[in-house]
C-alpha positions as a Python dict, from the first residue, in 0.01 Angstrom:
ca = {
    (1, 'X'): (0, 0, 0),
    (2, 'X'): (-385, 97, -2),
    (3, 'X'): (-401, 140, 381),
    (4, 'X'): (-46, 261, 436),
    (5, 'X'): (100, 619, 387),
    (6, 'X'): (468, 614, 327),
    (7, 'X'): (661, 950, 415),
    (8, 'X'): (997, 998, 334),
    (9, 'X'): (1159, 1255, 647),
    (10, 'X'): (1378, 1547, 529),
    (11, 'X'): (1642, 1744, 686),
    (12, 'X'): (1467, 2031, 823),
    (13, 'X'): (1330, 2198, 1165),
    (14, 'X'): (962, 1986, 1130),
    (15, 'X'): (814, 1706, 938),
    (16, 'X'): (646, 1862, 630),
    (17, 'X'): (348, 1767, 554),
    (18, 'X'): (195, 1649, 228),
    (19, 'X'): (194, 1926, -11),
    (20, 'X'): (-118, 2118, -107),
    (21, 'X'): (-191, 2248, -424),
    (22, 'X'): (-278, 2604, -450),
    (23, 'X'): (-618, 2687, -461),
    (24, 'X'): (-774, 2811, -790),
    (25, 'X'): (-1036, 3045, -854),
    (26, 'X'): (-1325, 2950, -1049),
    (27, 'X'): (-1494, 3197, -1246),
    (28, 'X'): (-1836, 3149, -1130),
    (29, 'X'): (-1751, 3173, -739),
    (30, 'X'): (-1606, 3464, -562),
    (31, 'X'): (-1306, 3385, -310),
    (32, 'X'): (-1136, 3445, 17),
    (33, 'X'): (-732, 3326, 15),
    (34, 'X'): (-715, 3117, 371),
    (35, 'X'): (-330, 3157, 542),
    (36, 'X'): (-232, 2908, 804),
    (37, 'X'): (-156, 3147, 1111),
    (38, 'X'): (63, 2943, 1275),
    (39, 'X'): (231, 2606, 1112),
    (40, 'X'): (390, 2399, 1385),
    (41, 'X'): (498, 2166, 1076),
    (42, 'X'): (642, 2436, 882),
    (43, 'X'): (962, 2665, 854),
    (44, 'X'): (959, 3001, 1059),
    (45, 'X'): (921, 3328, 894),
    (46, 'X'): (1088, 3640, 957),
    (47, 'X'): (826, 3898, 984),
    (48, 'X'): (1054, 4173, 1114),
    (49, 'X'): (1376, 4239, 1293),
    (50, 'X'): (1215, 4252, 1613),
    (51, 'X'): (1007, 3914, 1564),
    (52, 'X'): (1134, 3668, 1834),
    (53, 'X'): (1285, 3364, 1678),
    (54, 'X'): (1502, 3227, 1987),
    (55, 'X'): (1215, 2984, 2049),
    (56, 'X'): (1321, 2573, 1971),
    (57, 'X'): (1108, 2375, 1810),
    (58, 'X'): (1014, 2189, 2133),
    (59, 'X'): (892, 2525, 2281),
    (60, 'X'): (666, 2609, 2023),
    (61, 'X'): (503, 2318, 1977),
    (62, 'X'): (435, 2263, 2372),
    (63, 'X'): (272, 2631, 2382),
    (64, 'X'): (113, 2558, 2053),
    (65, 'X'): (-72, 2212, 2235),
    (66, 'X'): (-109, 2442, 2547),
    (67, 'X'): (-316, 2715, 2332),
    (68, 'X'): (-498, 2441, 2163),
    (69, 'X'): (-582, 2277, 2511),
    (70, 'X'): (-688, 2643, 2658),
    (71, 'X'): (-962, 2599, 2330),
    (72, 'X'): (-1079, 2305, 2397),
    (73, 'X'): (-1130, 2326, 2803),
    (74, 'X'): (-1323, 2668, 2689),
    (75, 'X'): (-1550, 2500, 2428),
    (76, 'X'): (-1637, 2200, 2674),
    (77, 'X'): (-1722, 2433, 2958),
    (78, 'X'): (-1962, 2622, 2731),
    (79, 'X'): (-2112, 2298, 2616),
    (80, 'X'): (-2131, 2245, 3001),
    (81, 'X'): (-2326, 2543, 3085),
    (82, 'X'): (-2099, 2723, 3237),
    (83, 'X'): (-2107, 3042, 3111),
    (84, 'X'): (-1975, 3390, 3235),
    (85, 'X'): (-2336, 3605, 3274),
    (86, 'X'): (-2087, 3944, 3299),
    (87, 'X'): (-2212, 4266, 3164),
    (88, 'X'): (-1939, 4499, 2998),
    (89, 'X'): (-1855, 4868, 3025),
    (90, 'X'): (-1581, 5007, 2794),
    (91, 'X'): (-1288, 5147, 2998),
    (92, 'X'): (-1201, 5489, 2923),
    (93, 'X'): (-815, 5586, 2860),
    (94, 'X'): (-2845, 3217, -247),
    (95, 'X'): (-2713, 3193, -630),
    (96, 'X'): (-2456, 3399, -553),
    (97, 'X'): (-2139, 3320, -421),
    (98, 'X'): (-1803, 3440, -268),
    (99, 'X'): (-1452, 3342, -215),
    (100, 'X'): (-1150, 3413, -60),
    (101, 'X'): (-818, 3327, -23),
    (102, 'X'): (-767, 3177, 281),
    (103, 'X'): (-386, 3156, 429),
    (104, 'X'): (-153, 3020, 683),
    (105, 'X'): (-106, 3202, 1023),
    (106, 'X'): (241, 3177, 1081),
    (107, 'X'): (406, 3491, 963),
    (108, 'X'): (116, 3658, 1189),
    (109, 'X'): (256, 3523, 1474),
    (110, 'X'): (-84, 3310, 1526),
    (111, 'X'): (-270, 2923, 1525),
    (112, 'X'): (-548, 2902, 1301),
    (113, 'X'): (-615, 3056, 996),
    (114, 'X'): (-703, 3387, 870),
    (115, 'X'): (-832, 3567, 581),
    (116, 'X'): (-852, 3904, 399),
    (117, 'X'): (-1148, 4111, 413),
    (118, 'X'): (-1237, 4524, 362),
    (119, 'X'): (-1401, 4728, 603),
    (120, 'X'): (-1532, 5099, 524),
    (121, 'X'): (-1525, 5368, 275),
    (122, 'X'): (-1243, 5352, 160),
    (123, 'X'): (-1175, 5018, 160),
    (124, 'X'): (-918, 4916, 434),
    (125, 'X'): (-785, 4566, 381),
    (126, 'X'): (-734, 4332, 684),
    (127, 'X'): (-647, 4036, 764),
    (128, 'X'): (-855, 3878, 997),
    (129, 'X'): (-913, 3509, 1191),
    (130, 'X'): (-1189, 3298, 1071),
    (131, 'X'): (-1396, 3063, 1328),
    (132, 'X'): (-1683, 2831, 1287),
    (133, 'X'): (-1668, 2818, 1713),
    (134, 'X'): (-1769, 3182, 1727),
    (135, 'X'): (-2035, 3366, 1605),
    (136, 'X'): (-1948, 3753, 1683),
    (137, 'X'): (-1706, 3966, 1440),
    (138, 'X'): (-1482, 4205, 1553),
    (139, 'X'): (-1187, 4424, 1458),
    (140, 'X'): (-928, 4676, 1642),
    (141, 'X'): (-1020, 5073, 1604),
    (142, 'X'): (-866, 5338, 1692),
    (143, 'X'): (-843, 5568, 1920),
    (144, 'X'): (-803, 5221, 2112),
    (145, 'X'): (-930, 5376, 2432),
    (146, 'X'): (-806, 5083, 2636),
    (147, 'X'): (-513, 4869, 2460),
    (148, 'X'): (-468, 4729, 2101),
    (149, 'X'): (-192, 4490, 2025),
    (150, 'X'): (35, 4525, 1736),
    (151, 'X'): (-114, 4415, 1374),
    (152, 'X'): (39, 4355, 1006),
    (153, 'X'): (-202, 4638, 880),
    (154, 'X'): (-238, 5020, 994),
    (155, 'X'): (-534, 4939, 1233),
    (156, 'X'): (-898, 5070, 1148),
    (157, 'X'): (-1006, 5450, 1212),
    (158, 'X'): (-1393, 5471, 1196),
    (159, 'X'): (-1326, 5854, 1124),
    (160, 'X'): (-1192, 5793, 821),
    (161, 'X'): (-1483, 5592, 699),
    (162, 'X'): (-1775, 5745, 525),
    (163, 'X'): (-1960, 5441, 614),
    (164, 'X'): (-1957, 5378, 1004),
    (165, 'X'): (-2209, 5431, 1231),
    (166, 'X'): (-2240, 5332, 1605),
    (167, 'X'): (-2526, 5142, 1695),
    (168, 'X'): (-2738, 5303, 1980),
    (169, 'X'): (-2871, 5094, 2307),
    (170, 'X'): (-3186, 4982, 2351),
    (171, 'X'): (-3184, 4897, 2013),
    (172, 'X'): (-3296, 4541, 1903),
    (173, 'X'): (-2937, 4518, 1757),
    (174, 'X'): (-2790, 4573, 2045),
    (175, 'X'): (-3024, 4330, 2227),
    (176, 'X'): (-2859, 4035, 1979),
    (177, 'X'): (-2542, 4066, 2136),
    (178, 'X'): (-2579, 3882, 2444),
    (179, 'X'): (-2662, 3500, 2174),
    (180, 'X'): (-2339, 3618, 2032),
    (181, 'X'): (-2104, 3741, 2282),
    (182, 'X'): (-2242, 3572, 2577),
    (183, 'X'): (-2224, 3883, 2756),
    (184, 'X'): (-2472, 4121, 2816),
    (185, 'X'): (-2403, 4444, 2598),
    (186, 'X'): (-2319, 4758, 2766),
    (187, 'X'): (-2393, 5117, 2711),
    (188, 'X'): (-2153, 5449, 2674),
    (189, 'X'): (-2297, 5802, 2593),
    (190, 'X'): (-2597, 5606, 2377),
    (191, 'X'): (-2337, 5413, 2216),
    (192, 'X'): (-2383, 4996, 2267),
    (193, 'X'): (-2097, 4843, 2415),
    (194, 'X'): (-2028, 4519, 2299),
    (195, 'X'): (-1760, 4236, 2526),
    (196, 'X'): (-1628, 3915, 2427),
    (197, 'X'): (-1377, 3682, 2577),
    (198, 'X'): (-1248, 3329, 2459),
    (199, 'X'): (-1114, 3042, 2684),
    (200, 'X'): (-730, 3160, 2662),
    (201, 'X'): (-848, 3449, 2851),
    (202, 'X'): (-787, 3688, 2521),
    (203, 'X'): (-1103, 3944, 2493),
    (204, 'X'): (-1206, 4222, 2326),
    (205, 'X'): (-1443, 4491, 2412),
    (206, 'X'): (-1523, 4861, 2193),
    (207, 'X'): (-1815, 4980, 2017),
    (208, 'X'): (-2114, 4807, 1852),
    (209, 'X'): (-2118, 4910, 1490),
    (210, 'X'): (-2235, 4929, 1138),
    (211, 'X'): (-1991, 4930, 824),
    (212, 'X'): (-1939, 4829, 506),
    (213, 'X'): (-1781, 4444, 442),
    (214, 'X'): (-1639, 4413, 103),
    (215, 'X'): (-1545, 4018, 71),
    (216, 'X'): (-1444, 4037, -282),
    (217, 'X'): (-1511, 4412, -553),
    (218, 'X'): (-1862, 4215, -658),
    (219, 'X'): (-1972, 4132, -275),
    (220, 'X'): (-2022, 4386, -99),
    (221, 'X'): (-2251, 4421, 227),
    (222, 'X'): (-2314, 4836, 301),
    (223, 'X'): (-2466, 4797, 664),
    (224, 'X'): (-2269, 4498, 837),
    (225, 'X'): (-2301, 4451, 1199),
    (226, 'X'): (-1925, 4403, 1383),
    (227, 'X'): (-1752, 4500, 1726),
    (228, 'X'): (-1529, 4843, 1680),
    (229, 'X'): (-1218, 4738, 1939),
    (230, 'X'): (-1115, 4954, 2214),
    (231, 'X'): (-974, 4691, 2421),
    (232, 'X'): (-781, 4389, 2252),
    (233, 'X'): (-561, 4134, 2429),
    (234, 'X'): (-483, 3793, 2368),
    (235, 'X'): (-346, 3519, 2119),
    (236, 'X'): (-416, 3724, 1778),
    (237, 'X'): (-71, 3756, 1655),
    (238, 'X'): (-78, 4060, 1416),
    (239, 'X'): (-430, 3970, 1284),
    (240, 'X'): (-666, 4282, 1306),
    (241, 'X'): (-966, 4074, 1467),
    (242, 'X'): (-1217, 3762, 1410),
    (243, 'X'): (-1484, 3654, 1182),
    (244, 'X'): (-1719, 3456, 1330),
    (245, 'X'): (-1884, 3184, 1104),
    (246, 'X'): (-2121, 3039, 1400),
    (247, 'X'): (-2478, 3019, 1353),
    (248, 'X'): (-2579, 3333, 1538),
    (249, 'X'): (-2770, 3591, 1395),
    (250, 'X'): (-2477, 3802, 1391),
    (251, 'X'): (-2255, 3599, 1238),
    (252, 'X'): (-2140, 3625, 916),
    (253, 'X'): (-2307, 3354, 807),
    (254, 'X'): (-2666, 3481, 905),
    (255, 'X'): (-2572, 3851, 816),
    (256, 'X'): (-2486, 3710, 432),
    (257, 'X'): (-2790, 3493, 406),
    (258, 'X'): (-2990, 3667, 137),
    (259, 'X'): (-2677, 3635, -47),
    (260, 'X'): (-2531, 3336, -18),
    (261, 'X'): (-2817, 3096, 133),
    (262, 'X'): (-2655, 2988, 427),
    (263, 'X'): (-2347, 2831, 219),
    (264, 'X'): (-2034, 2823, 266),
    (265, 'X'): (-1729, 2583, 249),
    (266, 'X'): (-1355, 2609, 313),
    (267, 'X'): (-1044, 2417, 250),
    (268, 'X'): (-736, 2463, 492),
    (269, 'X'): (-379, 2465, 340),
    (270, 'X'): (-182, 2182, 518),
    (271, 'X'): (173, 2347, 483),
    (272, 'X'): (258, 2717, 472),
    (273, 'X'): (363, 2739, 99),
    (274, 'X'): (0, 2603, -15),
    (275, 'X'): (-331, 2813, -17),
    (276, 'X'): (-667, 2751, 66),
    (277, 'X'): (-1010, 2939, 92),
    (278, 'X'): (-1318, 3045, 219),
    (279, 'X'): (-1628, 3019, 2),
    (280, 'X'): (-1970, 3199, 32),
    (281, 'X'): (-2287, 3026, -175),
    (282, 'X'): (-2293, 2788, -418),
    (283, 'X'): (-2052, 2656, -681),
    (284, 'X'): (-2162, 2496, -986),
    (285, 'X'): (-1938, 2207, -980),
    (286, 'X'): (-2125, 2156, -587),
    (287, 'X'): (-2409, 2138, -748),
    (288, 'X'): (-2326, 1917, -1064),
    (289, 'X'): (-2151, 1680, -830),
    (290, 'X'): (-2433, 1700, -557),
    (291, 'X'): (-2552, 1266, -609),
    (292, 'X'): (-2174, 1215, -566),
    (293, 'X'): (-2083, 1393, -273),
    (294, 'X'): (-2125, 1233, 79),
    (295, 'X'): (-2297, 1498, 346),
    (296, 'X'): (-2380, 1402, 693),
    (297, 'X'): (-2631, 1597, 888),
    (298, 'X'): (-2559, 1934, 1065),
    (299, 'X'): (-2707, 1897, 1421),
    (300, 'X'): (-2792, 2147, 1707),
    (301, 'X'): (-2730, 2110, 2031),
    (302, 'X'): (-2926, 2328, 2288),
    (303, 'X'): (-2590, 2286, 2492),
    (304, 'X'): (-2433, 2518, 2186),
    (305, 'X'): (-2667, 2650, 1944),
    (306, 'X'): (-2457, 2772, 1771),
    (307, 'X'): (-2181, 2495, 1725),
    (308, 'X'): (-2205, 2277, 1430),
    (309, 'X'): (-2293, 1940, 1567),
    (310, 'X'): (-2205, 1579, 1347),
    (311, 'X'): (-2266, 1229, 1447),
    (312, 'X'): (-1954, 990, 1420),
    (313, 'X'): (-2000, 693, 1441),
    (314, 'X'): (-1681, 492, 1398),
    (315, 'X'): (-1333, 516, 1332),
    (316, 'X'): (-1045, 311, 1119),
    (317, 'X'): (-720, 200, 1165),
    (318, 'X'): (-525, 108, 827),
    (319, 'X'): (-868, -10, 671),
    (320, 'X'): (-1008, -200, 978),
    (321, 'X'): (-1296, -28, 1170),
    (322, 'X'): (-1221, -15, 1555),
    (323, 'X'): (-1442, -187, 1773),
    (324, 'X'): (-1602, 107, 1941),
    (325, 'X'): (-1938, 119, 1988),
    (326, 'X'): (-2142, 401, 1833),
    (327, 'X'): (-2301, 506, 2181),
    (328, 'X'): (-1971, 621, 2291),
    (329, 'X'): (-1978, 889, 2026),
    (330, 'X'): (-2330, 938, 2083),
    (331, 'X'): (-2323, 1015, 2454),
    (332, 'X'): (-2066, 1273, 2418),
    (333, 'X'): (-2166, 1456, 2070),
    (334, 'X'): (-1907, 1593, 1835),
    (335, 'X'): (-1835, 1954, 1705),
    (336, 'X'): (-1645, 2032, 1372),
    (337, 'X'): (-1430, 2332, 1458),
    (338, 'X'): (-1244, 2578, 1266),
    (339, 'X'): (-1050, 2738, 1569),
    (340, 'X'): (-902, 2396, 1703),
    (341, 'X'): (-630, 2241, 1597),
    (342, 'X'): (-582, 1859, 1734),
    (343, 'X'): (-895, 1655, 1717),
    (344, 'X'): (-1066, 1508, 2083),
    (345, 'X'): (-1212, 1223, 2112),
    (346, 'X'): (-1449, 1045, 2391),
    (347, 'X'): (-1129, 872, 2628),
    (348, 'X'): (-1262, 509, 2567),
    (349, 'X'): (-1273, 608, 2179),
    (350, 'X'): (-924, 720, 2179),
    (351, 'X'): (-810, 436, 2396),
    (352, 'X'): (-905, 209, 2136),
    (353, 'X'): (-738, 445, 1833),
    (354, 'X'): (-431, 463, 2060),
    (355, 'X'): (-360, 103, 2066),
    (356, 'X'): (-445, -16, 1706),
    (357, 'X'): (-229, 263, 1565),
    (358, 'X'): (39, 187, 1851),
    (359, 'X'): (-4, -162, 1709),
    (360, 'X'): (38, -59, 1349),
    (361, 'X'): (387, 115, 1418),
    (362, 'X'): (503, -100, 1643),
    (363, 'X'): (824, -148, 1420),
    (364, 'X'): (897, 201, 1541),
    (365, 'X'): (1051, 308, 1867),
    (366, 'X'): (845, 494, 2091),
    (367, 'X'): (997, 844, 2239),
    (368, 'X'): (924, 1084, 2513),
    (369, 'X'): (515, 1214, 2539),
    (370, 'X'): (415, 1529, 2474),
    (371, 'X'): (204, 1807, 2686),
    (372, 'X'): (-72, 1663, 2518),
    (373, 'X'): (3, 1384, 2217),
    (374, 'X'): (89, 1041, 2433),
    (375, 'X'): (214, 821, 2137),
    (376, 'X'): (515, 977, 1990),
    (377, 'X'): (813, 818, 1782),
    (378, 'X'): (1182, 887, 1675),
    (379, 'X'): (1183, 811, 1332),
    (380, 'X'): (1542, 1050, 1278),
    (381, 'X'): (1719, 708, 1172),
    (382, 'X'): (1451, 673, 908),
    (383, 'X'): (1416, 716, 523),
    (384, 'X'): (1064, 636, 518),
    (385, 'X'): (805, 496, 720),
    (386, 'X'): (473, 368, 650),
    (387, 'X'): (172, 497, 851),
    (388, 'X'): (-138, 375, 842),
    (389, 'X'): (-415, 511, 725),
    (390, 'X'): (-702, 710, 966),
    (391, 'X'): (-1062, 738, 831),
    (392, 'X'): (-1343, 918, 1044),
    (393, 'X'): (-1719, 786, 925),
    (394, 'X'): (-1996, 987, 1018),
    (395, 'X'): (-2402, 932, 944),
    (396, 'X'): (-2500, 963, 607),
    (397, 'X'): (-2262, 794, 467),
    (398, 'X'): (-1963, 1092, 485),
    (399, 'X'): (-1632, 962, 552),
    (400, 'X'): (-1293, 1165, 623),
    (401, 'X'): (-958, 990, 480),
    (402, 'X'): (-742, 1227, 724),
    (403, 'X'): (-396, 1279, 510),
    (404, 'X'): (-115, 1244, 679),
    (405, 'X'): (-51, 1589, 769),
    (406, 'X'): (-373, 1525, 1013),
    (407, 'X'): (-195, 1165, 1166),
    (408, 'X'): (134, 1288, 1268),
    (409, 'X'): (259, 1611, 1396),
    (410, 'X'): (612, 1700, 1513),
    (411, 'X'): (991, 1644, 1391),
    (412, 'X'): (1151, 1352, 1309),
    (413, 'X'): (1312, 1293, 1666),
    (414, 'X'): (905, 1360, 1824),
    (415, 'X'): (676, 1271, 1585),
    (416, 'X'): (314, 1183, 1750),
    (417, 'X'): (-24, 1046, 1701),
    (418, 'X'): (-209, 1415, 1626),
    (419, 'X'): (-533, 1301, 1831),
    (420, 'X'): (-587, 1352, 2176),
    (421, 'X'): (-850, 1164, 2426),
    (422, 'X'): (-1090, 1414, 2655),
    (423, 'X'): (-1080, 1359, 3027),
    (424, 'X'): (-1430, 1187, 3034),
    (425, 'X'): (-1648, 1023, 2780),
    (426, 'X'): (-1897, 1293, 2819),
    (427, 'X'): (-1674, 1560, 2703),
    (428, 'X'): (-1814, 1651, 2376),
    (429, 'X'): (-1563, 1538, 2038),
    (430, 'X'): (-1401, 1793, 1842),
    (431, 'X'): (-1317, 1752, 1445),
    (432, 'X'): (-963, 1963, 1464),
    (433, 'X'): (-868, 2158, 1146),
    (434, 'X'): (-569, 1932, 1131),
    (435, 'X'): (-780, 1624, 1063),
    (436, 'X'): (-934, 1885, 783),
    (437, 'X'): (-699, 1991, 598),
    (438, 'X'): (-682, 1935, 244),
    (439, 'X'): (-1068, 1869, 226),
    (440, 'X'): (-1311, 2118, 88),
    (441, 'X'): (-1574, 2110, 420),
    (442, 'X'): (-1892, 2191, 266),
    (443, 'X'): (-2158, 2351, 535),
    (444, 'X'): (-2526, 2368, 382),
    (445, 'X'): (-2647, 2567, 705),
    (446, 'X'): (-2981, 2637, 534),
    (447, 'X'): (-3034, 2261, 464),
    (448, 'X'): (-2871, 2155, 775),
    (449, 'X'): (-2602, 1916, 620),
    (450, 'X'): (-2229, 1882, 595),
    (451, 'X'): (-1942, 1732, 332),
    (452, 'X'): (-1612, 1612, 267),
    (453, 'X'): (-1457, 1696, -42),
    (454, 'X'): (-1085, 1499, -98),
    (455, 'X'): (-871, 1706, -256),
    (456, 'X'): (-1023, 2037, -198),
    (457, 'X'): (-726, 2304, -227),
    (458, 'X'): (-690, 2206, -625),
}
């Protein structure tokens, strides 16, 4: 069938979804390894004999949608103005081009993805969360005056680095924090004090710094800006911190500019035996294949500068366009997000998805809702099933075939519809990195326009 995905189910914990190839690296480009940090659709790992592992598969998933939810509900509020105006004090107690490896979360204990970078002299390899929703990076340091959580690597001593330095107040560098952080820096013995927190309540607050990033041995960056943890709590699993790939000025992004033109893409593994990546500047098969490749425009949004803004404009169900008008989308804007998981759409939009693709399965029994996901099916009596196809069309002509991994989500005795509809149609849209994966997301920030590349993790 051409607008049908048939799945066969297996005997196993979760659906798996379709397989990803590994990624490969090309000669020309310079790569970051993505990991999945945590894989609702894919077998546990044992990370070590004290990792819990009581949990069903009902209870993860349910805190995995309640995490997820926690995300979202922080990103619309933001995009609503209502931002926290705290200052913090720290408690005492262009042609070039990058890549990396870019890997499941799971066996971190975490929901995203994360990615392997080096900090100081030496080089100390962490892993680390990547995020197009935030523009600040940070990492735990010791002494960890206040609290750090448990990570997979020995976490970072600024002692032992030749290369650290502590950025002073009243210092234009210190002044940037407050676009990145949204919190007014801070000051201790001359030292800036830098304070973020994210919608699940996690935070982080420690020094403002200066160190050396090493992405890959050839890309190196000797004075990059980044938070020195003091204080860590929160959803990170055993990652060591956050990159932020916002549009800030001190995001990673911005800091690489020179470098890497404002370029980067990704491509986000889809089960936790595949690989993906994270790519700084130009590749040459981008550029040979630029007439061929679909981009729709990046937009800003002086709700969230810093957010990377798209214009959908319709949606299909197994090859037929919905009938949703494109002022629904327009009204509420839509984000393309790194950091959540399950797309959102404008409730009127997802009304309408909801009942064609109720209408589509309707040869399949219906089962108990989820926190979150409404339409949900037992398919456990099933060999195979055939789903139809989702496709997400923005301006410019850019259209997303979402793979099956980003239609359903669950076992085979709860399998559901992996969208979700906001509370109001003014709630802004999110693009979930479940409706991503697979693709190679291409993000021209310099030239303000963004692609979608089938097939991305070959």
């Amino acid at each position: 069938m051409h607008d049908d995905q048939t799945i066969v189910s297996e005997n196993q914990p979760w659906i798996i979804s379709m397989e990803s190839p590994h990624a490969s690296d090309t000669s020309d480009t310079s790569s970051l390894k993505i990991v999945h940090r945590q894989q609702p659709c894919s077998k546990p790992h044992q990370l070590n004999e004290h990792q819990e592992t009581t949990k069903s598969p009902d209870q993860t998933l349910d805190q995995f949608l309640l995490q997820d939810q926690i995300r979202v509900n922080y990103i619309q509020s933001i995009l609503s103005k209502n931002k926290n105006n705290n200052s913090v004090e720290l408690e005492r107690k262009k042609d070039s081009k990058a890549s990396i490896p870019a890997n499941s979360g799971l066996p971190l204990g975490i929901g995203n993805y994360f990615v392997t970078v080096g900090f100081g002299t030496p080089k100390r390899d962490l892993s680390v969360i990547f995020d197009t929703g935030s523009d600040f990076t940070w990492i735990q340091c010791k002494p960890c005056v206040g609290f750090c959580h448990e990570q997979e690597e020995p976490i970072f001593d600024p002692i032992q680095s030749k290369t650290y330095s502590n950025i002073t107040c009243n210092t234009t560098e210190c002044a940037q924090l407050r676009s990145a952080t949204s919190i007014s820096p801070g000051c201790n013995s001359s030292t800036c004090i830098y304070g973020i927190q994210y919608g699940d309540q996690s935070y982080s607050v420690g020094y403002f710094g200066s160190e050396k990033l090493t992405l890959t041995p050839k890309d190196v960056f000797p004075k990059f800006l980044f938070g020195c943890g003091q204080k860590n709590r929160g959803l990170f699993g055993r990652t060591a911190g956050l990159v932020g790939l916002g549009r800030d000025r001190l995001s990673l992004i911005s800091q690489t500019a020179k470098k890497y033109g404002k370029i980067f893409s990704y491509c986000l593994p889809a089960t936790l035996n595949s690989t993906g990546y994270l790519k700084f500047g130009n590749e040459k098969r981008d550029m040979k294949s630029k007439s061929s490749i679909k981009f729709t425009p990046l937009l800003t949004d002086s709700r969230g500068p810093s957010f990377y803004f798209l214009d959908l404009i319709s949606i299909s169900v197994g090859g037929t366009k919905l009938s949703i008008q494109p002022s629904v989308f327009a009204s509420s804007g839509t984000i393309i997000d790194s950091g959540t998981v399950i797309s959102r759409l404008p409730s009127s939009a997802y009304s309408v998805l909801r009942s064609n693709f109720r209408n589509s399965m309707s040869q399949y029994p219906l089962t108990q809702p989820t926190r979150l996901l409404d339409t949900c099916y037992n398919l456990s009596s099933y060999d195979a099933v055939s789903v139809p196809k989702i496709a997400l069309y923005f301006r410019g002509g850019a259209k997303l075939d979402v793979t099956f991994s980003g239609i359903l989500l669950g076992r085979p005795e709860q399998i559901c519809l992996a969208f979700a509809g906001n509370q109001d149609d003014k709630d802004v849209a999110i693009i979930g990195n479940r409706q991503q994966q697979t693709f190679k997301v291409l993000y021209n920030v310099a030239r303000n326009k963004l692609g979608f590349i089938p097939g991305g993790c070959s």
